[in-house]
C-alpha cells in the first residue's frame, strides 16, 4: 500500500526560463507536428456546427488531427472568450506528442504509458499567482453561459462538457481525478454523471455526513492531465501523482479560490469551475453520446452548485468528440492499466488492444504461451481489471492484434467452439452497455484463439521474412501504363 504523499512546497524561481506544461504550451510546441487545424470562422457548438466539421474530418482523414475552434459562440450568445480544442486523442501521432513518446503502434504506446505512470512523482504547491486565477468570477457576476457549451450528437440531453473532476478524500487526504460528463443546468448549477468508483465513494462519504463535497472541474490543461484521470488507479493512490508523472514530473498546484488549501487545483489549467456536490440532491441528466457509440441513458445524476469560475487569458477548453475516435482513444489510460494488471498476473502476455473492429467492451490479448491455461487466467485478469471488458480474445503473438482481419482469422482457424469458448455469467455490468438494459448483471465471453501446444498445426503460409528484407519495395522498377 502506498502512503499518501504530501506535495512538495515551492516558491517561484527567480529568472526561471522553464515553461510549465499547459494546453497552450503544448499547442505552441507541437502544433505543426500535430497537423493542428485552426478554425477561425465563428462556429456555434450548440447547433452541431463544431461536431459536423469533426465528423467530416474523421471520414476524410485516417488519423484526424486536433482541431482548435478559435471563435466559438457562447451559450448566452455572441463570441466566447474561450476556445475549443477537440481531437487531442484521435490519433497515435497526437497521443505520442501528448506523452512525449515515440511509439509506432498502440501496444507500444500502452507499454510506454505504463512505464511513465509508474514513475511516482510529487506535484508542487506553489505560492506564486496561478495562471488559472488570472480571471476570477464569483457571486452575482457568475454565469456559466459565457462558456461555449457543446451539443455533440443528436439527442444529447443538453449543453455538455467533459471535464476532469478533482476531489479530495477527507479521511486520507488523497486526491481523485475522474473524467466525467457535465451538463449545464443554469447560471451556477450543473449535473454530472458519476460512475461507481472513487469519486462516487468520496461523494457518498460526504453525503452520509450530510455535507457537500468540494470539487473542481478542470476544463482544460495539458492533455496528459486528462489521461491521468482515466487511469485505473487504486483508492490508495493519489492521482495528482499520476498526473505529475505523465507531465514529466511537473504539476503545480494552488489553493482554490473557494476552499483554499482544503482543495488544491492545477495552477496551469486553462479553466476551472469550483463548486460543491450537493448532498441528497439529484436531477435528470442525459442522454449523452458515449464511447460505446450509443447514447448513454437519461438518469438521475448529482448536482454541483458552482461558487467560482477561474481561467487564464485566451483559455482553451479541452473537449472530447463524443462517440467518436477521440472519445475511444481517450480511454488509452484504461487500456494501459488493464495491460499492466494482466501482465503482472501472466508475464507471458505481450500486448493488449481494444478490438479495432468493434469497441472497448472487447479486448484482444497477445500471449507467448508457455503452458495451457495461461490464456484463461490472462482473460480473467483483464475482466477483473475493468467492468468495461466483457469479451476477451486471446491470440498467439504471431497475430497482429491491431488488425481485426488477423484476429478473426485466428478465431476462425484456431478455435473449436466446444473447447475454446467460455461463457461467464453474473458479471458486474457497465451501466452504459445497452446489451443488458434492465438487467443487474451481464455475461462475458472468453475465446482462446491460441494454438494448442501439443497440436500438430500446419505452419502459417507467409513470404519469408528475410526475402522481404532483401527485396524492399523501392528495389523494384515499376512502370504504370
CSV table of C-alpha atoms in Angstrom, one decimal:
chain,number,residue,atom,x,y,z
A,1,UNK,CA,0.0,0.0,0.0
A,2,UNK,CA,1.4,3.4,-1.0
A,3,UNK,CA,1.2,6.2,1.6
A,4,UNK,CA,-0.4,9.5,0.7
A,5,UNK,CA,2.4,11.8,-0.3
A,6,UNK,CA,2.4,15.5,0.6
A,7,UNK,CA,3.1,17.7,-2.4
A,8,UNK,CA,6.4,19.5,-2.4
A,9,UNK,CA,6.0,23.2,-1.5
A,10,UNK,CA,8.0,25.6,-3.6
A,11,UNK,CA,8.2,29.3,-4.4
A,12,UNK,CA,8.8,30.8,-7.9
A,13,UNK,CA,12.4,30.6,-9.0
A,14,UNK,CA,13.7,34.0,-10.0
A,15,UNK,CA,14.6,34.2,-13.7
A,16,UNK,CA,13.5,30.6,-14.4
A,17,UNK,CA,13.0,30.0,-18.1
A,18,UNK,CA,11.1,26.8,-17.7
A,19,UNK,CA,7.6,27.0,-19.1
A,20,UNK,CA,5.2,24.8,-17.0
A,21,UNK,CA,3.2,22.3,-19.1
A,22,UNK,CA,-0.2,23.6,-20.2
A,23,UNK,CA,-2.5,23.2,-23.1
A,24,UNK,CA,-1.4,26.4,-24.8
A,25,UNK,CA,2.3,25.5,-24.5
A,26,UNK,CA,1.5,22.0,-25.9
A,27,UNK,CA,-0.2,23.5,-28.9
A,28,UNK,CA,2.6,26.1,-29.5
A,29,UNK,CA,5.3,23.5,-29.2
A,30,UNK,CA,3.7,20.7,-31.3
A,31,UNK,CA,1.0,22.4,-33.4
A,32,UNK,CA,2.9,21.9,-36.7
A,33,UNK,CA,3.8,18.2,-35.9
A,34,UNK,CA,0.2,17.6,-34.9
A,35,UNK,CA,-1.1,19.0,-38.1
A,36,UNK,CA,-3.3,21.2,-36.0
A,37,UNK,CA,-6.3,22.7,-37.8
A,38,UNK,CA,-7.4,26.1,-36.5
A,39,UNK,CA,-11.0,27.1,-37.5
A,40,UNK,CA,-11.1,30.9,-37.3
A,41,UNK,CA,-14.7,31.4,-38.5
A,42,UNK,CA,-17.4,31.8,-35.9
A,43,UNK,CA,-18.9,28.4,-35.0
A,44,UNK,CA,-21.9,27.7,-32.9
A,45,UNK,CA,-21.3,24.4,-31.0
A,46,UNK,CA,-24.9,24.3,-29.8
A,47,UNK,CA,-26.0,23.9,-33.5
A,48,UNK,CA,-23.7,20.8,-34.0
A,49,UNK,CA,-21.6,23.1,-36.1
A,50,UNK,CA,-18.3,22.1,-34.4
A,51,UNK,CA,-19.1,18.3,-34.4
A,52,UNK,CA,-20.3,18.4,-38.0
A,53,UNK,CA,-16.8,19.6,-39.0
A,54,UNK,CA,-15.2,16.9,-36.9
A,55,UNK,CA,-17.4,14.2,-38.4
A,56,UNK,CA,-16.4,15.3,-42.0
A,57,UNK,CA,-12.8,15.3,-40.9
A,58,UNK,CA,-12.9,11.8,-39.5
A,59,UNK,CA,-14.2,10.5,-42.8
A,60,UNK,CA,-11.7,12.5,-44.8
A,61,UNK,CA,-8.5,11.7,-42.8
A,62,UNK,CA,-7.5,8.3,-41.5
A,63,UNK,CA,-5.8,9.8,-38.4
A,64,UNK,CA,-7.7,13.0,-37.7
A,65,UNK,CA,-5.5,15.8,-36.2
A,66,UNK,CA,-6.5,18.1,-33.3
A,67,UNK,CA,-8.9,20.9,-34.2
A,68,UNK,CA,-9.0,24.3,-32.4
A,69,UNK,CA,-12.1,26.4,-32.8
A,70,UNK,CA,-10.8,29.8,-32.1
A,71,UNK,CA,-14.1,31.7,-32.3
A,72,UNK,CA,-16.9,29.6,-30.8
A,73,UNK,CA,-20.3,31.1,-29.7
A,74,UNK,CA,-21.1,31.2,-26.0
A,75,UNK,CA,-24.2,29.5,-24.7
A,76,UNK,CA,-25.5,33.0,-23.8
A,77,UNK,CA,-24.9,34.2,-27.4
A,78,UNK,CA,-22.1,36.1,-29.0
A,79,UNK,CA,-18.5,35.2,-29.4
A,80,UNK,CA,-17.0,33.4,-26.4
A,81,UNK,CA,-13.6,34.3,-24.9
A,82,UNK,CA,-13.0,30.6,-24.6
A,83,UNK,CA,-11.6,28.5,-27.4
A,84,UNK,CA,-12.5,24.8,-28.0
A,85,UNK,CA,-10.0,22.0,-28.7
A,86,UNK,CA,-11.1,18.6,-30.0
A,87,UNK,CA,-9.3,15.5,-31.2
A,88,UNK,CA,-6.3,15.7,-28.9
A,89,UNK,CA,-6.6,11.9,-28.6
A,90,UNK,CA,-7.9,11.0,-32.0
A,91,UNK,CA,-4.6,9.6,-33.5
A,92,UNK,CA,-1.5,7.7,-32.4
A,93,UNK,CA,0.6,10.7,-33.5
A,94,UNK,CA,-1.3,13.0,-31.2
A,95,UNK,CA,-1.1,10.7,-28.3
A,96,UNK,CA,2.7,10.3,-28.8
A,97,UNK,CA,3.0,14.1,-28.6
A,98,UNK,CA,0.8,14.2,-25.5
A,99,UNK,CA,3.0,11.7,-23.7
A,100,UNK,CA,6.3,12.6,-25.2
A,101,UNK,CA,6.6,9.1,-26.7
A,102,UNK,CA,7.7,7.7,-30.0
A,103,UNK,CA,5.6,4.5,-30.2
A,104,UNK,CA,4.9,3.0,-33.7
A,105,UNK,CA,1.9,1.0,-32.5
A,106,UNK,CA,-0.9,1.2,-30.0
A,107,UNK,CA,0.5,-1.7,-27.9
A,108,UNK,CA,3.9,0.1,-27.8
A,109,UNK,CA,2.2,3.3,-26.6
A,110,UNK,CA,0.4,1.3,-23.9
A,111,UNK,CA,3.7,-0.1,-22.7
A,112,UNK,CA,5.2,3.5,-22.7
A,113,UNK,CA,2.2,4.8,-20.7
A,114,UNK,CA,2.5,2.1,-18.0
A,115,UNK,CA,6.2,2.9,-17.6
A,116,UNK,CA,5.6,6.6,-17.3
A,117,UNK,CA,2.6,6.5,-14.9
A,118,UNK,CA,4.5,4.1,-12.6
A,119,UNK,CA,7.3,6.6,-12.1
A,120,UNK,CA,5.9,8.2,-9.0
A,121,UNK,CA,6.4,12.0,-8.9
A,122,UNK,CA,5.1,14.6,-6.4
A,123,UNK,CA,3.3,17.7,-7.5
A,124,UNK,CA,4.4,21.1,-6.2
A,125,UNK,CA,2.3,23.5,-4.2
A,126,UNK,CA,3.2,27.0,-5.5
A,127,UNK,CA,2.5,30.3,-3.8
A,128,UNK,CA,3.1,32.4,-6.8
A,129,UNK,CA,0.0,33.7,-8.7
A,130,UNK,CA,-1.7,30.8,-10.6
A,131,UNK,CA,-2.3,31.4,-14.3
A,132,UNK,CA,-5.7,29.8,-13.9
A,133,UNK,CA,-6.6,32.6,-11.4
A,134,UNK,CA,-5.8,35.4,-13.8
A,135,UNK,CA,-9.6,35.9,-14.2
A,136,UNK,CA,-11.9,35.1,-11.2
A,137,UNK,CA,-15.7,35.3,-11.4
A,138,UNK,CA,-17.9,34.8,-8.4
A,139,UNK,CA,-21.2,35.8,-6.9
A,140,UNK,CA,-23.8,37.6,-8.9
A,141,UNK,CA,-21.4,38.0,-11.8
A,142,UNK,CA,-21.1,34.3,-12.2
A,143,UNK,CA,-22.8,32.9,-15.3
A,144,UNK,CA,-21.7,29.6,-16.8
A,145,UNK,CA,-23.4,30.6,-20.0
A,146,UNK,CA,-20.4,32.6,-21.0
A,147,UNK,CA,-18.7,29.2,-21.9
A,148,UNK,CA,-19.0,27.6,-25.3
A,149,UNK,CA,-21.1,24.6,-24.3
A,150,UNK,CA,-21.4,21.8,-26.8
A,151,UNK,CA,-24.1,19.6,-28.4
A,152,UNK,CA,-22.1,16.6,-29.6
A,153,UNK,CA,-24.6,14.2,-31.2
A,154,UNK,CA,-28.3,14.1,-31.9
A,155,UNK,CA,-30.5,13.7,-28.8
A,156,UNK,CA,-27.9,15.0,-26.3
A,157,UNK,CA,-29.9,15.9,-23.3
A,158,UNK,CA,-28.5,19.4,-23.1
A,159,UNK,CA,-25.3,21.5,-23.3
A,160,UNK,CA,-22.3,19.4,-22.3
A,161,UNK,CA,-18.6,19.5,-21.4
A,162,UNK,CA,-16.4,16.5,-20.4
A,163,UNK,CA,-14.2,17.9,-17.6
A,164,UNK,CA,-11.8,16.4,-15.2
A,165,UNK,CA,-13.3,16.4,-11.7
A,166,UNK,CA,-10.9,16.9,-8.8
A,167,UNK,CA,-11.9,15.9,-5.3
A,168,UNK,CA,-10.0,15.2,-2.1
A,169,UNK,CA,-10.8,12.3,0.2
A,170,UNK,CA,-11.4,13.9,3.6
A,171,UNK,CA,-10.0,10.9,5.5
A,172,UNK,CA,-6.9,10.0,3.6
A,173,UNK,CA,-6.2,13.4,2.1
A,174,UNK,CA,-5.6,11.7,-1.3
A,175,UNK,CA,-6.8,13.4,-4.5
A,176,UNK,CA,-9.0,11.7,-7.0
A,177,UNK,CA,-9.2,12.7,-10.7
A,178,UNK,CA,-12.1,11.4,-12.8
A,179,UNK,CA,-13.3,12.1,-16.3
A,180,UNK,CA,-17.0,12.9,-16.2
A,181,UNK,CA,-19.7,14.3,-18.4
A,182,UNK,CA,-21.2,17.6,-17.1
A,183,UNK,CA,-24.5,19.1,-18.3
A,184,UNK,CA,-25.4,22.8,-17.9
A,185,UNK,CA,-28.4,23.4,-15.8
A,186,UNK,CA,-28.4,27.2,-15.1
A,187,UNK,CA,-26.0,30.0,-14.4
A,188,UNK,CA,-24.4,28.4,-11.4
A,189,UNK,CA,-25.6,24.7,-11.4
A,190,UNK,CA,-24.7,21.7,-13.5
A,191,UNK,CA,-25.3,18.0,-13.3
A,192,UNK,CA,-22.6,15.3,-13.5
A,193,UNK,CA,-22.7,11.6,-14.2
A,194,UNK,CA,-20.6,9.7,-11.6
A,195,UNK,CA,-19.6,6.1,-12.1
A,196,UNK,CA,-19.5,3.9,-9.0
A,197,UNK,CA,-15.8,4.3,-8.4
A,198,UNK,CA,-13.6,6.6,-6.4
A,199,UNK,CA,-15.4,10.0,-6.8
A,200,UNK,CA,-18.7,8.1,-6.1
A,201,UNK,CA,-17.1,6.9,-2.8
A,202,UNK,CA,-15.9,10.4,-1.8
A,203,UNK,CA,-19.4,11.9,-2.5
A,204,UNK,CA,-21.2,9.1,-0.7
A,205,UNK,CA,-19.0,9.5,2.4
A,206,UNK,CA,-19.7,13.3,2.4
A,207,UNK,CA,-23.4,12.7,1.9
A,208,UNK,CA,-23.6,10.3,4.8
A,209,UNK,CA,-22.3,13.2,6.9
A,210,UNK,CA,-24.9,15.5,5.3
A,211,UNK,CA,-22.0,17.6,3.8
A,212,UNK,CA,-21.4,18.9,0.4
A,213,UNK,CA,-18.2,17.7,-1.3
A,214,UNK,CA,-15.9,20.4,-2.7
A,215,UNK,CA,-14.9,19.8,-6.3
A,216,UNK,CA,-13.0,21.5,-9.1
A,217,UNK,CA,-13.9,20.8,-12.7
A,218,UNK,CA,-10.9,21.3,-14.9
A,219,UNK,CA,-12.0,22.2,-18.4
A,220,UNK,CA,-8.5,22.4,-19.9
A,221,UNK,CA,-4.9,21.5,-19.2
A,222,UNK,CA,-2.1,19.8,-21.0
A,223,UNK,CA,-3.9,16.7,-22.4
A,224,UNK,CA,-1.7,14.3,-20.4
A,225,UNK,CA,-3.6,15.6,-17.3
A,226,UNK,CA,-6.8,14.2,-18.8
A,227,UNK,CA,-5.2,10.8,-19.4
A,228,UNK,CA,-4.1,10.6,-15.8
A,229,UNK,CA,-7.7,11.0,-14.8
A,230,UNK,CA,-8.7,7.9,-16.8
A,231,UNK,CA,-6.0,5.6,-15.3
A,232,UNK,CA,-7.3,2.6,-13.3
A,233,UNK,CA,-5.6,3.5,-10.0
A,234,UNK,CA,-6.5,2.2,-6.6
A,235,UNK,CA,-8.0,4.0,-3.6
A,236,UNK,CA,-4.5,4.1,-2.1
A,237,UNK,CA,-3.1,6.2,-5.0
A,238,UNK,CA,-3.1,10.0,-5.1
A,239,UNK,CA,-4.0,10.7,-8.7
A,240,UNK,CA,-2.2,14.1,-8.7
A,241,UNK,CA,0.9,11.9,-8.5
A,242,UNK,CA,-0.1,10.0,-11.7
A,243,UNK,CA,-0.7,13.3,-13.4
A,244,UNK,CA,2.7,14.6,-12.3
A,245,UNK,CA,4.3,11.5,-13.7
A,246,UNK,CA,2.6,11.9,-17.1
A,247,UNK,CA,3.5,15.6,-17.2
A,248,UNK,CA,7.2,14.8,-16.9
A,249,UNK,CA,7.4,15.5,-13.2
A,250,UNK,CA,5.9,18.9,-13.5
A,251,UNK,CA,2.5,19.6,-12.0
A,252,UNK,CA,1.9,22.8,-10.0
A,253,UNK,CA,-1.0,23.1,-7.5
A,254,UNK,CA,-2.5,26.2,-5.9
A,255,UNK,CA,-5.1,26.8,-3.2
A,256,UNK,CA,-8.5,27.1,-4.7
A,257,UNK,CA,-10.4,30.4,-4.7
A,258,UNK,CA,-13.4,28.9,-2.9
A,259,UNK,CA,-11.9,26.4,-0.5
A,260,UNK,CA,-8.3,27.5,0.0
A,261,UNK,CA,-5.8,24.7,0.8
A,262,UNK,CA,-8.6,22.3,1.5
A,263,UNK,CA,-8.9,21.8,-2.3
A,264,UNK,CA,-5.8,22.3,-4.4
A,265,UNK,CA,-6.3,23.0,-8.1
A,266,UNK,CA,-3.9,22.8,-11.1
A,267,UNK,CA,-2.2,26.1,-11.3
A,268,UNK,CA,-1.5,25.9,-15.0
A,269,UNK,CA,-5.0,24.7,-16.0
A,270,UNK,CA,-6.9,26.7,-18.6
A,271,UNK,CA,-10.3,26.9,-17.0
A,272,UNK,CA,-11.6,25.6,-13.6
A,273,UNK,CA,-15.1,25.6,-12.2
A,274,UNK,CA,-15.1,25.4,-8.4
A,275,UNK,CA,-18.2,24.2,-6.6
A,276,UNK,CA,-19.8,21.6,-4.3
A,277,UNK,CA,-21.5,18.3,-5.0
A,278,UNK,CA,-24.7,18.8,-3.0
A,279,UNK,CA,-25.8,16.1,-0.6
A,280,UNK,CA,-29.1,14.2,-1.4
A,281,UNK,CA,-29.8,16.3,-4.5
A,282,UNK,CA,-30.3,14.7,-7.9
A,283,UNK,CA,-31.6,15.9,-11.2
A,284,UNK,CA,-32.4,14.5,-14.6
A,285,UNK,CA,-29.3,14.4,-16.8
A,286,UNK,CA,-28.6,12.9,-20.2
A,287,UNK,CA,-28.8,11.3,-22.7
A,288,UNK,CA,-25.2,11.8,-23.9
A,289,UNK,CA,-23.2,10.2,-26.7
A,290,UNK,CA,-20.9,7.7,-25.0
A,291,UNK,CA,-17.7,5.8,-26.0
A,292,UNK,CA,-19.8,2.7,-26.9
A,293,UNK,CA,-21.1,4.8,-29.8
A,294,UNK,CA,-24.6,4.7,-28.3
A,295,UNK,CA,-26.5,7.4,-26.3
A,296,UNK,CA,-25.9,6.9,-22.6
A,297,UNK,CA,-29.3,6.8,-20.9
A,298,UNK,CA,-31.0,9.7,-19.2
A,299,UNK,CA,-30.7,9.2,-15.5
A,300,UNK,CA,-30.8,10.9,-12.1
A,301,UNK,CA,-27.4,12.5,-11.6
A,302,UNK,CA,-25.6,14.5,-9.0
A,303,UNK,CA,-25.9,18.3,-8.8
A,304,UNK,CA,-22.9,20.7,-8.5
A,305,UNK,CA,-23.6,24.2,-7.2
A,306,UNK,CA,-20.9,26.5,-8.6
A,307,UNK,CA,-19.0,29.0,-6.5
A,308,UNK,CA,-16.4,30.4,-8.9
A,309,UNK,CA,-15.2,30.3,-12.5
A,310,UNK,CA,-11.4,30.9,-12.9
A,311,UNK,CA,-9.5,31.0,-16.2
A,312,UNK,CA,-6.4,32.1,-18.0
A,313,UNK,CA,-6.4,34.8,-20.7
A,314,UNK,CA,-7.3,33.3,-24.1
A,315,UNK,CA,-8.2,30.0,-22.4
A,316,UNK,CA,-8.6,26.7,-24.3
A,317,UNK,CA,-11.3,24.2,-23.3
A,318,UNK,CA,-10.1,20.7,-24.0
A,319,UNK,CA,-13.2,18.8,-25.1
A,320,UNK,CA,-13.9,15.3,-26.4
A,321,UNK,CA,-15.6,14.5,-29.7
A,322,UNK,CA,-18.1,12.2,-28.0
A,323,UNK,CA,-18.9,8.8,-29.5
A,324,UNK,CA,-16.0,9.0,-32.0
A,325,UNK,CA,-12.3,8.1,-32.2
A,326,UNK,CA,-11.3,10.9,-30.0
A,327,UNK,CA,-13.5,9.5,-27.3
A,328,UNK,CA,-12.5,5.9,-27.6
A,329,UNK,CA,-8.7,6.6,-27.7
A,330,UNK,CA,-9.0,8.8,-24.6
A,331,UNK,CA,-9.5,5.5,-22.8
A,332,UNK,CA,-5.9,4.6,-23.6
A,333,UNK,CA,-5.2,5.0,-19.9
A,334,UNK,CA,-7.8,2.3,-19.1
A,335,UNK,CA,-6.3,0.1,-21.8
A,336,UNK,CA,-2.8,0.6,-20.5
A,337,UNK,CA,-3.9,-0.1,-16.9
A,338,UNK,CA,-5.5,-3.4,-18.0
A,339,UNK,CA,-2.3,-4.3,-19.8
A,340,UNK,CA,-0.3,-3.7,-16.6
A,341,UNK,CA,-2.6,-5.7,-14.4
A,342,UNK,CA,-2.8,-8.6,-16.9
A,343,UNK,CA,0.9,-8.8,-17.5
A,344,UNK,CA,1.5,-8.7,-13.7
A,345,UNK,CA,-0.7,-11.8,-13.4
A,346,UNK,CA,0.6,-13.6,-16.6
A,347,UNK,CA,4.0,-12.3,-17.7
A,348,UNK,CA,3.7,-14.2,-21.0
A,349,UNK,CA,1.2,-11.6,-22.2
A,350,UNK,CA,3.0,-9.4,-24.7
A,351,UNK,CA,0.3,-6.9,-25.8
A,352,UNK,CA,-3.3,-5.8,-25.4
A,353,UNK,CA,-5.6,-3.8,-27.6
A,354,UNK,CA,-9.3,-2.9,-28.0
A,355,UNK,CA,-10.7,-4.9,-30.8
A,356,UNK,CA,-10.4,-2.4,-33.6
A,357,UNK,CA,-13.3,-3.9,-35.5
A,358,UNK,CA,-15.6,-3.4,-32.5
A,359,UNK,CA,-15.1,-1.3,-29.4
A,360,UNK,CA,-13.8,-1.2,-25.8
A,361,UNK,CA,-16.0,-4.0,-24.5
A,362,UNK,CA,-13.9,-6.5,-26.5
A,363,UNK,CA,-10.2,-6.8,-25.6
A,364,UNK,CA,-7.6,-8.7,-27.6
A,365,UNK,CA,-4.6,-10.2,-25.7
A,366,UNK,CA,-1.4,-11.4,-27.4
A,367,UNK,CA,0.4,-14.1,-25.5
A,368,UNK,CA,3.7,-16.1,-25.9
A,369,UNK,CA,2.1,-19.1,-24.3
A,370,UNK,CA,4.3,-21.5,-22.3
A,371,UNK,CA,1.6,-23.7,-20.8
A,372,UNK,CA,-2.0,-24.4,-21.3
A,373,UNK,CA,-4.4,-22.5,-19.1
A,374,UNK,CA,-2.5,-19.2,-19.3
A,375,UNK,CA,-4.9,-17.7,-21.8
A,376,UNK,CA,-7.8,-18.2,-19.5
A,377,UNK,CA,-6.0,-16.8,-16.5
A,378,UNK,CA,-5.0,-13.7,-18.5
A,379,UNK,CA,-8.5,-13.2,-19.8
A,380,UNK,CA,-9.9,-13.4,-16.3
A,381,UNK,CA,-7.4,-10.9,-15.0
A,382,UNK,CA,-8.5,-8.5,-17.8
A,383,UNK,CA,-12.1,-8.9,-16.9
A,384,UNK,CA,-11.4,-8.3,-13.2
A,385,UNK,CA,-9.5,-5.1,-14.0
A,386,UNK,CA,-12.4,-3.2,-15.5
A,387,UNK,CA,-16.2,-3.7,-15.9
A,388,UNK,CA,-15.8,-2.2,-19.4
A,389,UNK,CA,-14.5,-5.6,-20.7
A,390,UNK,CA,-17.0,-8.3,-21.3
A,391,UNK,CA,-15.3,-10.2,-24.2
A,392,UNK,CA,-11.7,-11.3,-24.3
A,393,UNK,CA,-10.0,-12.9,-27.3
A,394,UNK,CA,-6.6,-14.4,-26.6
A,395,UNK,CA,-4.3,-15.0,-29.6
A,396,UNK,CA,-0.7,-16.1,-30.1
A,397,UNK,CA,1.9,-13.4,-30.6
A,398,UNK,CA,2.2,-14.1,-34.3
A,399,UNK,CA,-1.1,-12.4,-34.8
A,400,UNK,CA,-1.3,-8.6,-35.3
A,401,UNK,CA,-3.8,-7.7,-32.6
A,402,UNK,CA,-4.4,-4.2,-34.2
A,403,UNK,CA,-5.6,-5.9,-37.4
A,404,UNK,CA,-9.2,-7.1,-37.0
A,405,UNK,CA,-8.8,-9.3,-40.0
A,406,UNK,CA,-5.9,-11.2,-38.4
A,407,UNK,CA,-7.7,-11.5,-35.1
A,408,UNK,CA,-10.8,-13.0,-36.8
A,409,UNK,CA,-8.5,-15.3,-38.9
A,410,UNK,CA,-7.1,-16.7,-35.6
A,411,UNK,CA,-10.7,-17.1,-34.3
A,412,UNK,CA,-11.7,-18.8,-37.5
A,413,UNK,CA,-8.8,-21.3,-37.7
A,414,UNK,CA,-7.6,-21.9,-34.1
A,415,UNK,CA,-10.9,-22.2,-32.2
A,416,UNK,CA,-13.0,-25.2,-31.5
A,417,UNK,CA,-16.2,-23.7,-30.0
A,418,UNK,CA,-16.8,-26.5,-27.6
A,419,UNK,CA,-13.3,-26.5,-26.2
A,420,UNK,CA,-12.2,-22.9,-26.6
A,421,UNK,CA,-15.2,-20.6,-25.8
A,422,UNK,CA,-16.2,-20.0,-22.2
A,423,UNK,CA,-19.3,-18.1,-21.2
A,424,UNK,CA,-19.2,-16.3,-17.8
A,425,UNK,CA,-22.4,-15.3,-16.1
A,426,UNK,CA,-23.4,-12.8,-13.4
A,427,UNK,CA,-20.7,-10.3,-14.1
A,428,UNK,CA,-20.9,-6.7,-13.0
A,429,UNK,CA,-22.3,-4.8,-16.0
A,430,UNK,CA,-21.3,-1.4,-17.3
A,431,UNK,CA,-24.2,0.9,-16.9
A,432,UNK,CA,-23.6,2.4,-20.4
A,433,UNK,CA,-23.8,-1.0,-22.1
A,434,UNK,CA,-27.1,-1.2,-23.9
A,435,UNK,CA,-27.0,-5.0,-24.5
A,436,UNK,CA,-28.2,-5.8,-21.0
A,437,UNK,CA,-30.5,-2.9,-20.4
A,438,UNK,CA,-32.8,-3.6,-17.4
A,439,UNK,CA,-30.5,-6.4,-16.1
A,440,UNK,CA,-28.5,-6.1,-12.9
A,441,UNK,CA,-25.6,-8.2,-14.3
A,442,UNK,CA,-24.2,-9.2,-17.7
A,443,UNK,CA,-22.5,-12.2,-19.3
A,444,UNK,CA,-18.9,-12.4,-20.5
A,445,UNK,CA,-17.2,-14.4,-23.2
A,446,UNK,CA,-13.6,-15.7,-23.4
A,447,UNK,CA,-12.2,-17.0,-26.7
A,448,UNK,CA,-8.9,-18.9,-26.6
A,449,UNK,CA,-7.7,-18.5,-30.1
A,450,UNK,CA,-4.2,-19.8,-29.4
A,451,UNK,CA,-2.7,-22.9,-31.0
A,452,UNK,CA,-2.6,-25.8,-28.5
A,453,UNK,CA,1.0,-26.5,-27.5
A,454,UNK,CA,0.6,-30.2,-28.2
A,455,UNK,CA,-1.3,-29.8,-31.5
A,456,UNK,CA,0.2,-30.7,-34.9
A,457,UNK,CA,-0.8,-27.4,-36.5
A,458,UNK,CA,0.3,-26.6,-40.1
A,459,UNK,CA,2.7,-23.7,-40.4
A,460,UNK,CA,1.4,-20.3,-41.4
A,461,UNK,CA,1.8,-19.6,-45.1
A,462,UNK,CA,4.0,-16.4,-45.3
A,463,UNK,CA,6.6,-14.9,-47.6
A,464,UNK,CA,10.0,-15.5,-45.8
A,465,UNK,CA,11.0,-12.6,-43.6
A,466,UNK,CA,14.5,-12.4,-45.0
A,467,UNK,CA,13.1,-12.1,-48.5
A,468,UNK,CA,11.0,-9.1,-47.5
A,469,UNK,CA,14.2,-7.6,-46.1
A,470,UNK,CA,16.3,-8.3,-49.1
A,471,UNK,CA,13.7,-7.1,-51.7
A,472,UNK,CA,12.1,-3.9,-50.3
A,473,UNK,CA,9.5,-2.1,-52.5
A,474,UNK,CA,12.0,0.6,-53.6
A,475,UNK,CA,14.3,-2.0,-55.1
A,476,UNK,CA,11.8,-2.7,-58.0
A,477,UNK,CA,11.5,-0.6,-61.2
A,478,UNK,CA,7.7,-0.1,-61.6
A,479,UNK,CA,6.0,1.3,-64.6
A,480,UNK,CA,2.3,2.2,-64.7
A,481,UNK,CA,0.5,2.1,-68.0
